[in-house]
Amino acid sequence: MPKENDELGQKILDTAQALFNKYGVEDVSMHQVAKTAGIGQGTLYRRYPSKSKICFTLMEAKIDRFMEGLDVYLQSSDGEPVAHRLRTVITKVILHFNEDLEWLRVMLTSDRLEDTKNIMCENPPFTFLRLQIKRLLELAAEQGVLMPLDPQFTSVMLASLPRADIILYMRDMGYSAEQIAEEYCRSFVDPLFIHR
């Protein structure tokens, strides 16, 4: 039975992904997902009580792939200046959020977000990002190119600042994702480093 449940769950996610791609997240109803997947609405709601839950589940897979890619970048860029590497990490995070703005908009208005706010700093993507930033800041300190600061504190602040709701707000103000990333780095990353 667990294999059937896994197959059903994957069928629901695949159906939802296809519908979201075709019509946009906000224009797809739970009824439409159930009907297209060929299942009853009760079955769908038992597995996914809301559209935002489907979005969260789909986003988890994307975030896992993103973290793997970020790890590959960090391992392959050892010879680059730390300031450049940190700028690249932050830029990649902001551009990643930008790819799924509509999904994030749906998730940010969901009840489930309230449940996750208190544990946001404990979730694996945040922890991964914070640890990577901390490692880069410690490396910069060892190299003598970091302003006097606490890498632990600063890594938490940097990892928490590129929030999806703020990126959405800045996009609504007319900034492109690239502009947001550039201004973010100019405001919060560049001042951390001693420029010789």
Coordinates of N, CA and C in Angstrom, one line a residue:
M1 N 0.8 -1.2 0.0 CA 0.0 0.0 0.0 C 0.9 1.3 0.0
P2 N 2.0 1.3 0.8 CA 2.8 2.5 0.7 C 3.3 2.9 -0.7
K3 N 3.6 1.9 -1.5 CA 4.0 2.1 -2.9 C 2.9 2.8 -3.7
E4 N 1.7 2.3 -3.5 CA 0.5 2.9 -4.2 C 0.3 4.4 -3.7
N5 N 0.5 4.6 -2.4 CA 0.4 6.0 -1.9 C 1.5 6.9 -2.5
D6 N 2.7 6.4 -2.6 CA 3.8 7.2 -3.2 C 3.4 7.5 -4.7
E7 N 2.9 6.5 -5.4 CA 2.5 6.7 -6.8 C 1.4 7.7 -6.9
L8 N 0.4 7.6 -6.0 CA -0.7 8.5 -6.0 C -0.2 9.9 -5.7
G9 N 0.6 10.1 -4.7 CA 1.2 11.4 -4.4 C 2.0 12.0 -5.5
Q10 N 2.8 11.1 -6.2 CA 3.5 11.6 -7.3 C 2.6 12.0 -8.5
K11 N 1.6 11.2 -8.7 CA 0.6 11.6 -9.7 C -0.1 12.9 -9.5
I12 N -0.4 13.2 -8.2 CA -1.0 14.5 -7.8 C 0.0 15.6 -8.1
L13 N 1.2 15.4 -7.7 CA 2.2 16.5 -7.8 C 2.5 16.7 -9.3
D14 N 2.6 15.6 -10.1 CA 2.9 15.8 -11.5 C 1.7 16.5 -12.2
T15 N 0.5 16.2 -11.8 CA -0.7 16.8 -12.4 C -0.7 18.3 -12.0
A16 N -0.5 18.6 -10.8 CA -0.5 20.0 -10.3 C 0.6 20.8 -11.0
Q17 N 1.8 20.2 -11.1 CA 2.9 20.9 -11.8 C 2.5 21.2 -13.2
A18 N 2.0 20.3 -13.9 CA 1.6 20.5 -15.3 C 0.5 21.6 -15.4
L19 N -0.5 21.6 -14.5 CA -1.5 22.6 -14.5 C -1.0 23.9 -14.2
F20 N -0.1 24.0 -13.2 CA 0.5 25.3 -12.7 C 1.3 25.9 -13.9
N21 N 2.0 25.0 -14.6 CA 2.8 25.5 -15.7 C 2.0 26.0 -16.8
K22 N 0.8 25.4 -17.1 CA -0.1 25.8 -18.2 C -0.9 27.0 -17.9
Y23 N -1.5 27.0 -16.6 CA -2.5 28.1 -16.3 C -2.0 29.1 -15.3
G24 N -0.9 28.8 -14.6 CA -0.5 29.6 -13.5 C -1.1 29.1 -12.2
V25 N -0.4 29.3 -11.1 CA -0.8 28.7 -9.8 C -2.1 29.2 -9.3
E26 N -2.3 30.6 -9.4 CA -3.5 31.2 -8.9 C -4.7 30.8 -9.6
D27 N -4.6 30.4 -10.9 CA -5.8 30.1 -11.7 C -6.1 28.6 -11.7
V28 N -5.4 27.8 -10.9 CA -5.7 26.4 -10.9 C -6.4 26.1 -9.5
S29 N -7.5 25.4 -9.6 CA -8.3 25.1 -8.4 C -7.9 23.6 -7.9
M30 N -8.2 23.4 -6.7 CA -8.0 22.0 -6.1 C -8.9 21.0 -6.9
H31 N -10.1 21.5 -7.2 CA -11.0 20.6 -8.0 C -10.4 20.2 -9.3
Q32 N -9.8 21.2 -10.0 CA -9.2 21.0 -11.3 C -8.0 20.0 -11.1
V33 N -7.3 20.1 -10.1 CA -6.2 19.1 -9.9 C -6.7 17.7 -9.7
A34 N -7.8 17.6 -8.8 CA -8.4 16.3 -8.6 C -8.9 15.7 -9.9
K35 N -9.7 16.5 -10.6 CA -10.4 16.0 -11.8 C -9.3 15.6 -12.8
T36 N -8.3 16.4 -13.1 CA -7.3 16.1 -14.0 C -6.5 14.8 -13.6
A37 N -6.3 14.7 -12.3 CA -5.5 13.5 -11.8 C -6.4 12.2 -11.8
G38 N -7.7 12.4 -12.0 CA -8.6 11.3 -12.0 C -8.9 10.7 -10.6
I39 N -8.9 11.6 -9.6 CA -9.1 11.1 -8.3 C -10.3 12.0 -7.7
G40 N -10.8 11.5 -6.6 CA -11.8 12.3 -5.9 C -11.2 13.4 -5.1
Q41 N -12.0 14.5 -4.9 CA -11.5 15.6 -4.1 C -11.2 15.2 -2.7
G42 N -11.9 14.3 -2.1 CA -11.6 13.8 -0.8 C -10.2 13.2 -0.7
T43 N -9.9 12.4 -1.7 CA -8.6 11.8 -1.7 C -7.5 12.9 -1.8
L44 N -7.7 13.9 -2.7 CA -6.8 15.0 -2.8 C -6.6 15.7 -1.5
Y45 N -7.7 16.1 -0.9 CA -7.6 16.9 0.3 C -7.0 16.1 1.5
R46 N -7.2 14.8 1.5 CA -6.6 14.0 2.6 C -5.0 14.1 2.5
R47 N -4.6 14.1 1.3 CA -3.1 14.1 1.0 C -2.6 15.5 1.1
Y48 N -3.3 16.5 0.5 CA -2.9 17.9 0.4 C -4.1 18.8 0.7
P49 N -4.1 19.2 2.0 CA -5.3 20.0 2.4 C -5.5 21.4 1.7
S50 N -4.4 21.8 1.0 CA -4.5 23.1 0.4 C -3.6 23.2 -0.8
K51 N -3.8 24.1 -1.7 CA -3.0 24.3 -2.9 C -1.6 24.7 -2.4
S52 N -1.5 25.5 -1.3 CA -0.2 25.9 -0.8 C 0.6 24.7 -0.4
K53 N 0.0 23.7 0.2 CA 0.7 22.5 0.6 C 1.3 21.8 -0.6
I54 N 0.5 21.8 -1.7 CA 1.1 21.2 -3.0 C 2.3 22.0 -3.4
C55 N 2.2 23.4 -3.4 CA 3.3 24.2 -3.7 C 4.5 24.0 -2.9
F56 N 4.3 23.9 -1.5 CA 5.4 23.7 -0.6 C 6.1 22.4 -1.0
T57 N 5.3 21.3 -1.3 CA 5.9 20.0 -1.6 C 6.7 20.1 -2.9
L58 N 6.2 20.7 -3.9 CA 6.9 20.9 -5.2 C 8.1 21.8 -5.0
M59 N 8.0 22.8 -4.2 CA 9.2 23.7 -3.9 C 10.3 23.0 -3.2
E60 N 10.0 22.1 -2.3 CA 11.0 21.3 -1.6 C 12.0 20.6 -2.5
A61 N 11.5 20.0 -3.6 CA 12.3 19.3 -4.6 C 13.2 20.4 -5.3
K62 N 12.6 21.5 -5.7 CA 13.4 22.5 -6.4 C 14.5 23.1 -5.5
I63 N 14.1 23.3 -4.2 CA 15.1 23.8 -3.2 C 16.3 22.8 -3.0
D64 N 16.0 21.5 -3.0 CA 17.0 20.5 -2.9 C 18.0 20.6 -4.0
R65 N 17.4 20.7 -5.3 CA 18.3 20.8 -6.5 C 19.1 22.1 -6.4
F66 N 18.5 23.2 -6.0 CA 19.2 24.5 -5.9 C 20.4 24.4 -4.9
M67 N 20.1 23.8 -3.7 CA 21.2 23.6 -2.7 C 22.4 22.8 -3.3
E68 N 22.0 21.7 -4.0 CA 23.1 20.9 -4.6 C 23.9 21.7 -5.6
G69 N 23.2 22.5 -6.4 CA 23.9 23.4 -7.4 C 24.8 24.4 -6.7
L70 N 24.3 25.0 -5.6 CA 25.1 26.0 -4.8 C 26.3 25.3 -4.2
D71 N 26.2 24.1 -3.7 CA 27.3 23.4 -3.2 C 28.4 23.1 -4.2
V72 N 27.9 22.7 -5.4 CA 28.8 22.5 -6.5 C 29.6 23.8 -6.9
Y73 N 28.9 24.9 -6.9 CA 29.5 26.2 -7.2 C 30.6 26.5 -6.2
L74 N 30.2 26.4 -4.9 CA 31.2 26.7 -3.8 C 32.4 25.8 -3.9
Q75 N 32.2 24.6 -4.2 CA 33.4 23.7 -4.3 C 34.3 24.0 -5.5
S76 N 33.7 24.4 -6.5 CA 34.4 24.7 -7.8 C 35.0 26.1 -7.8
S77 N 34.7 26.9 -6.9 CA 35.1 28.3 -7.0 C 36.1 28.7 -5.9
D78 N 36.8 27.7 -5.3 CA 37.7 27.9 -4.2 C 38.8 29.0 -4.5
G79 N 39.2 29.1 -5.8 CA 40.2 30.1 -6.1 C 39.8 31.5 -6.2
E80 N 38.5 31.8 -6.3 CA 37.9 33.1 -6.4 C 37.9 33.9 -5.1
P81 N 38.0 35.2 -5.2 CA 37.9 36.0 -3.9 C 36.6 35.7 -3.2
V82 N 36.7 35.7 -1.8 CA 35.6 35.4 -1.0 C 34.4 36.3 -1.2
A83 N 34.7 37.6 -1.4 CA 33.7 38.6 -1.6 C 32.9 38.3 -2.8
H84 N 33.6 37.9 -3.9 CA 32.9 37.5 -5.1 C 32.0 36.3 -4.9
R85 N 32.5 35.3 -4.2 CA 31.8 34.1 -4.0 C 30.5 34.3 -3.2
L86 N 30.7 35.2 -2.1 CA 29.5 35.5 -1.3 C 28.5 36.3 -2.1
R87 N 28.9 37.2 -2.9 CA 28.0 38.0 -3.8 C 27.3 37.0 -4.7
T88 N 28.0 36.0 -5.3 CA 27.4 35.0 -6.2 C 26.4 34.2 -5.5
V89 N 26.7 33.8 -4.3 CA 25.7 33.0 -3.5 C 24.4 33.8 -3.3
I90 N 24.5 35.0 -2.8 CA 23.4 35.8 -2.5 C 22.6 36.1 -3.8
T91 N 23.3 36.4 -4.9 CA 22.6 36.6 -6.2 C 21.9 35.4 -6.6
K92 N 22.5 34.2 -6.5 CA 21.8 33.0 -6.9 C 20.5 32.7 -6.0
V93 N 20.6 33.0 -4.8 CA 19.4 32.9 -3.9 C 18.3 33.8 -4.4
I94 N 18.6 35.0 -4.6 CA 17.6 36.0 -5.0 C 17.0 35.6 -6.4
L95 N 17.8 35.2 -7.3 CA 17.3 34.8 -8.6 C 16.5 33.5 -8.6
H96 N 16.9 32.6 -7.6 CA 16.1 31.4 -7.4 C 14.7 31.7 -6.9
F97 N 14.6 32.6 -5.9 CA 13.3 33.0 -5.5 C 12.5 33.6 -6.6
N98 N 13.1 34.4 -7.4 CA 12.5 35.1 -8.5 C 11.8 34.2 -9.5
E99 N 12.4 33.0 -9.7 CA 11.9 32.0 -10.7 C 10.5 31.6 -10.3
D100 N 10.2 31.6 -9.0 CA 8.9 31.0 -8.6 C 8.0 32.1 -7.8
L101 N 8.0 33.3 -8.3 CA 7.3 34.4 -7.6 C 5.8 34.1 -7.4
E102 N 5.2 33.5 -8.4 CA 3.8 33.3 -8.3 C 3.5 32.2 -7.2
W103 N 4.3 31.2 -7.2 CA 4.2 30.1 -6.2 C 4.4 30.7 -4.8
L104 N 5.4 31.5 -4.7 CA 5.8 32.1 -3.4 C 4.6 33.0 -3.0
R105 N 4.0 33.7 -3.9 CA 2.9 34.6 -3.5 C 1.7 33.8 -2.9
V106 N 1.4 32.6 -3.5 CA 0.4 31.7 -3.0 C 0.8 31.2 -1.6
M107 N 2.1 30.8 -1.5 CA 2.5 30.2 -0.2 C 2.5 31.3 0.9
L108 N 2.9 32.5 0.5 CA 3.0 33.5 1.6 C 1.7 33.9 2.1
T109 N 0.6 33.7 1.4 CA -0.7 34.0 1.9 C -1.4 32.8 2.5
S110 N -0.7 31.7 2.7 CA -1.3 30.5 3.2 C -1.2 30.5 4.7
D111 N -2.1 29.7 5.3 CA -2.1 29.5 6.8 C -0.8 28.7 7.2
R112 N -0.4 27.8 6.3 CA 0.8 27.0 6.6 C 2.0 27.8 6.9
L113 N 2.1 29.0 6.2 CA 3.3 29.8 6.5 C 3.3 30.2 7.9
E114 N 2.2 30.5 8.5 CA 2.2 30.9 10.0 C 2.8 29.8 10.8
D115 N 2.5 28.5 10.4 CA 3.1 27.4 11.2 C 4.6 27.3 11.0
T116 N 5.1 27.8 9.9 CA 6.5 27.6 9.7 C 7.4 28.8 10.1
K117 N 6.7 30.0 10.4 CA 7.5 31.1 10.7 C 8.5 30.9 11.9
N118 N 8.0 30.3 12.9 CA 8.8 30.1 14.1 C 10.0 29.1 13.9
I119 N 9.8 28.2 12.9 CA 10.9 27.3 12.7 C 11.7 27.5 11.4
M120 N 11.5 28.7 10.8 CA 12.1 29.0 9.6 C 13.7 28.9 9.7
C121 N 14.2 29.4 10.9 CA 15.6 29.3 11.1 C 16.2 27.9 11.3
E122 N 15.3 27.0 11.5 CA 15.7 25.6 11.7 C 15.6 24.7 10.5
N123 N 15.0 25.3 9.4 CA 14.7 24.4 8.2 C 16.0 24.2 7.5
P124 N 16.1 23.1 6.8 CA 17.4 22.7 6.1 C 17.9 23.7 5.1
P125 N 17.1 24.4 4.2 CA 17.6 25.3 3.3 C 18.3 26.5 4.0
F126 N 17.6 27.0 5.1 CA 18.1 28.2 5.8 C 19.4 27.8 6.5
T127 N 19.4 26.6 7.1 CA 20.6 26.1 7.8 C 21.8 26.0 6.8
F128 N 21.5 25.4 5.7 CA 22.5 25.2 4.7 C 23.1 26.5 4.2
L129 N 22.2 27.5 3.9 CA 22.7 28.8 3.5 C 23.5 29.5 4.5
R130 N 23.0 29.5 5.8 CA 23.6 30.2 6.9 C 25.0 29.6 7.1
L131 N 25.2 28.3 7.0 CA 26.5 27.6 7.2 C 27.4 28.0 6.1
Q132 N 26.9 28.0 4.9 CA 27.8 28.4 3.7 C 28.3 29.8 3.9
I133 N 27.4 30.7 4.2 CA 27.8 32.1 4.4 C 28.8 32.3 5.6
K134 N 28.5 31.6 6.7 CA 29.4 31.6 7.8 C 30.8 31.1 7.4
R135 N 30.9 30.0 6.7 CA 32.2 29.5 6.2 C 32.9 30.5 5.4
L136 N 32.2 31.2 4.5 CA 32.8 32.2 3.6 C 33.3 33.4 4.4
L137 N 32.5 33.8 5.4 CA 32.9 34.9 6.3 C 34.2 34.6 7.1
E138 N 34.2 33.4 7.6 CA 35.4 32.9 8.4 C 36.6 32.8 7.5
L139 N 36.4 32.4 6.3 CA 37.6 32.3 5.4 C 38.1 33.8 5.1
A140 N 37.1 34.7 4.9 CA 37.5 36.1 4.6 C 38.3 36.7 5.8
A141 N 37.8 36.3 7.0 CA 38.5 36.8 8.2 C 39.9 36.2 8.3
E142 N 40.1 35.0 8.0 CA 41.4 34.3 8.0 C 42.3 35.0 7.0
Q143 N 41.8 35.5 5.8 CA 42.5 36.1 4.8 C 42.8 37.6 5.1
G144 N 42.1 38.1 6.1 CA 42.3 39.5 6.5 C 41.5 40.5 5.6
V145 N 40.5 40.0 4.9 CA 39.7 40.9 4.1 C 38.3 41.2 4.6
L146 N 38.0 40.8 5.8 CA 36.7 41.0 6.4 C 36.8 42.1 7.4
M147 N 35.8 43.0 7.4 CA 35.7 44.0 8.5 C 35.5 43.3 9.8
P148 N 35.8 43.9 10.9 CA 35.6 43.3 12.2 C 34.1 43.0 12.4
L149 N 33.7 41.7 12.5 CA 32.3 41.3 12.8 C 32.3 39.9 13.3
D150 N 31.1 39.5 13.7 CA 30.9 38.2 14.2 C 30.3 37.3 13.1
P151 N 31.0 36.4 12.5 CA 30.5 35.6 11.4 C 29.2 34.8 11.7
Q152 N 29.1 34.4 12.9 CA 27.9 33.6 13.3 C 26.7 34.6 13.2
F153 N 26.7 35.7 13.8 CA 25.6 36.7 13.8 C 25.3 37.1 12.4
T154 N 26.4 37.5 11.7 CA 26.2 38.1 10.3 C 25.7 37.0 9.3
S155 N 26.1 35.8 9.5 CA 25.6 34.7 8.6 C 24.1 34.5 8.8
V156 N 23.6 34.6 10.0 CA 22.2 34.5 10.3 C 21.4 35.7 9.6
M157 N 21.9 36.9 9.8 CA 21.3 38.1 9.2 C 21.3 38.0 7.7
L158 N 22.4 37.6 7.1 CA 22.5 37.6 5.6 C 21.6 36.5 5.1
A159 N 21.5 35.4 5.7 CA 20.7 34.3 5.3 C 19.2 34.6 5.4
S160 N 18.8 35.4 6.3 CA 17.4 35.7 6.6 C 16.9 36.9 5.8
L161 N 17.8 37.7 5.3 CA 17.4 38.9 4.6 C 16.8 38.8 3.2
P162 N 17.3 37.9 2.3 CA 16.6 37.9 1.0 C 15.3 37.1 1.1
R163 N 14.3 37.7 1.8 CA 13.0 37.0 2.0 C 12.2 37.1 0.7
A164 N 11.4 36.1 0.4 CA 10.6 36.1 -0.7 C 9.6 37.2 -0.8
D165 N 9.0 37.5 0.4 CA 8.0 38.6 0.4 C 8.6 39.9 0.1
I166 N 9.8 40.1 0.5 CA 10.5 41.4 0.2 C 10.9 41.4 -1.3
I167 N 11.3 40.3 -1.8 CA 11.6 40.3 -3.3 C 10.3 40.6 -4.1
L168 N 9.2 40.0 -3.6 CA 8.0 40.3 -4.3 C 7.6 41.7 -4.2
Y169 N 7.8 42.3 -3.1 CA 7.5 43.7 -2.9 C 8.4 44.6 -3.8
M170 N 9.7 44.3 -3.9 CA 10.6 45.1 -4.7 C 10.2 44.9 -6.2
R171 N 9.8 43.7 -6.6 CA 9.4 43.4 -8.0 C 8.2 44.3 -8.3
D172 N 7.2 44.3 -7.3 CA 6.0 45.1 -7.5 C 6.4 46.6 -7.7
M173 N 7.5 47.0 -7.1 CA 8.0 48.4 -7.2 C 8.7 48.7 -8.5
G174 N 8.9 47.6 -9.3 CA 9.5 47.8 -10.6 C 10.9 47.4 -10.7
Y175 N 11.5 46.8 -9.7 CA 12.9 46.3 -9.8 C 12.9 44.9 -10.4
S176 N 13.9 44.7 -11.3 CA 14.1 43.4 -11.8 C 14.8 42.5 -10.8
A177 N 14.8 41.2 -11.0 CA 15.5 40.3 -10.0 C 17.0 40.7 -10.0
E178 N 17.6 41.0 -11.1 CA 19.0 41.3 -11.2 C 19.3 42.6 -10.5
Q179 N 18.4 43.6 -10.6 CA 18.6 44.8 -9.9 C 18.5 44.6 -8.3
I180 N 17.5 43.8 -7.9 CA 17.4 43.5 -6.5 C 18.6 42.8 -6.0
A181 N 19.2 41.8 -6.7 CA 20.4 41.1 -6.3 C 21.5 42.1 -6.2
E182 N 21.7 43.0 -7.2 CA 22.8 43.9 -7.2 C 22.7 44.9 -6.0
E183 N 21.6 45.5 -5.8 CA 21.4 46.4 -4.7 C 21.5 45.8 -3.4
Y184 N 21.0 44.5 -3.3 CA 21.2 43.8 -2.0 C 22.7 43.6 -1.7
C185 N 23.4 43.1 -2.7 CA 24.8 42.9 -2.5 C 25.6 44.2 -2.2
R186 N 25.2 45.3 -2.9 CA 25.9 46.6 -2.7 C 25.6 47.1 -1.2
S187 N 24.4 46.8 -0.8 CA 24.0 47.3 0.6 C 24.4 46.5 1.7
F188 N 24.4 45.1 1.5 CA 24.6 44.2 2.7 C 25.9 43.3 2.6
V189 N 26.4 43.1 1.4 CA 27.6 42.2 1.3 C 28.9 43.0 1.1
D190 N 28.9 44.0 0.2 CA 30.1 44.7 -0.1 C 30.7 45.4 1.1
P191 N 29.9 46.0 2.0 CA 30.4 46.7 3.1 C 31.1 45.8 4.2
L192 N 30.9 44.5 4.0 CA 31.6 43.6 5.0 C 33.0 43.4 4.7
F193 N 33.5 43.8 3.5 CA 34.8 43.5 3.1 C 35.7 44.7 3.1
I194 N 37.0 44.5 3.4 CA 38.0 45.5 3.3 C 38.5 45.6 1.9
H195 N 38.3 46.7 1.3 CA 38.7 46.9 -0.2 C 40.1 47.5 -0.2
R196 N 41.0 46.8 -0.7 CA 42.4 47.3 -0.8 C 42.8 47.8 -2.2

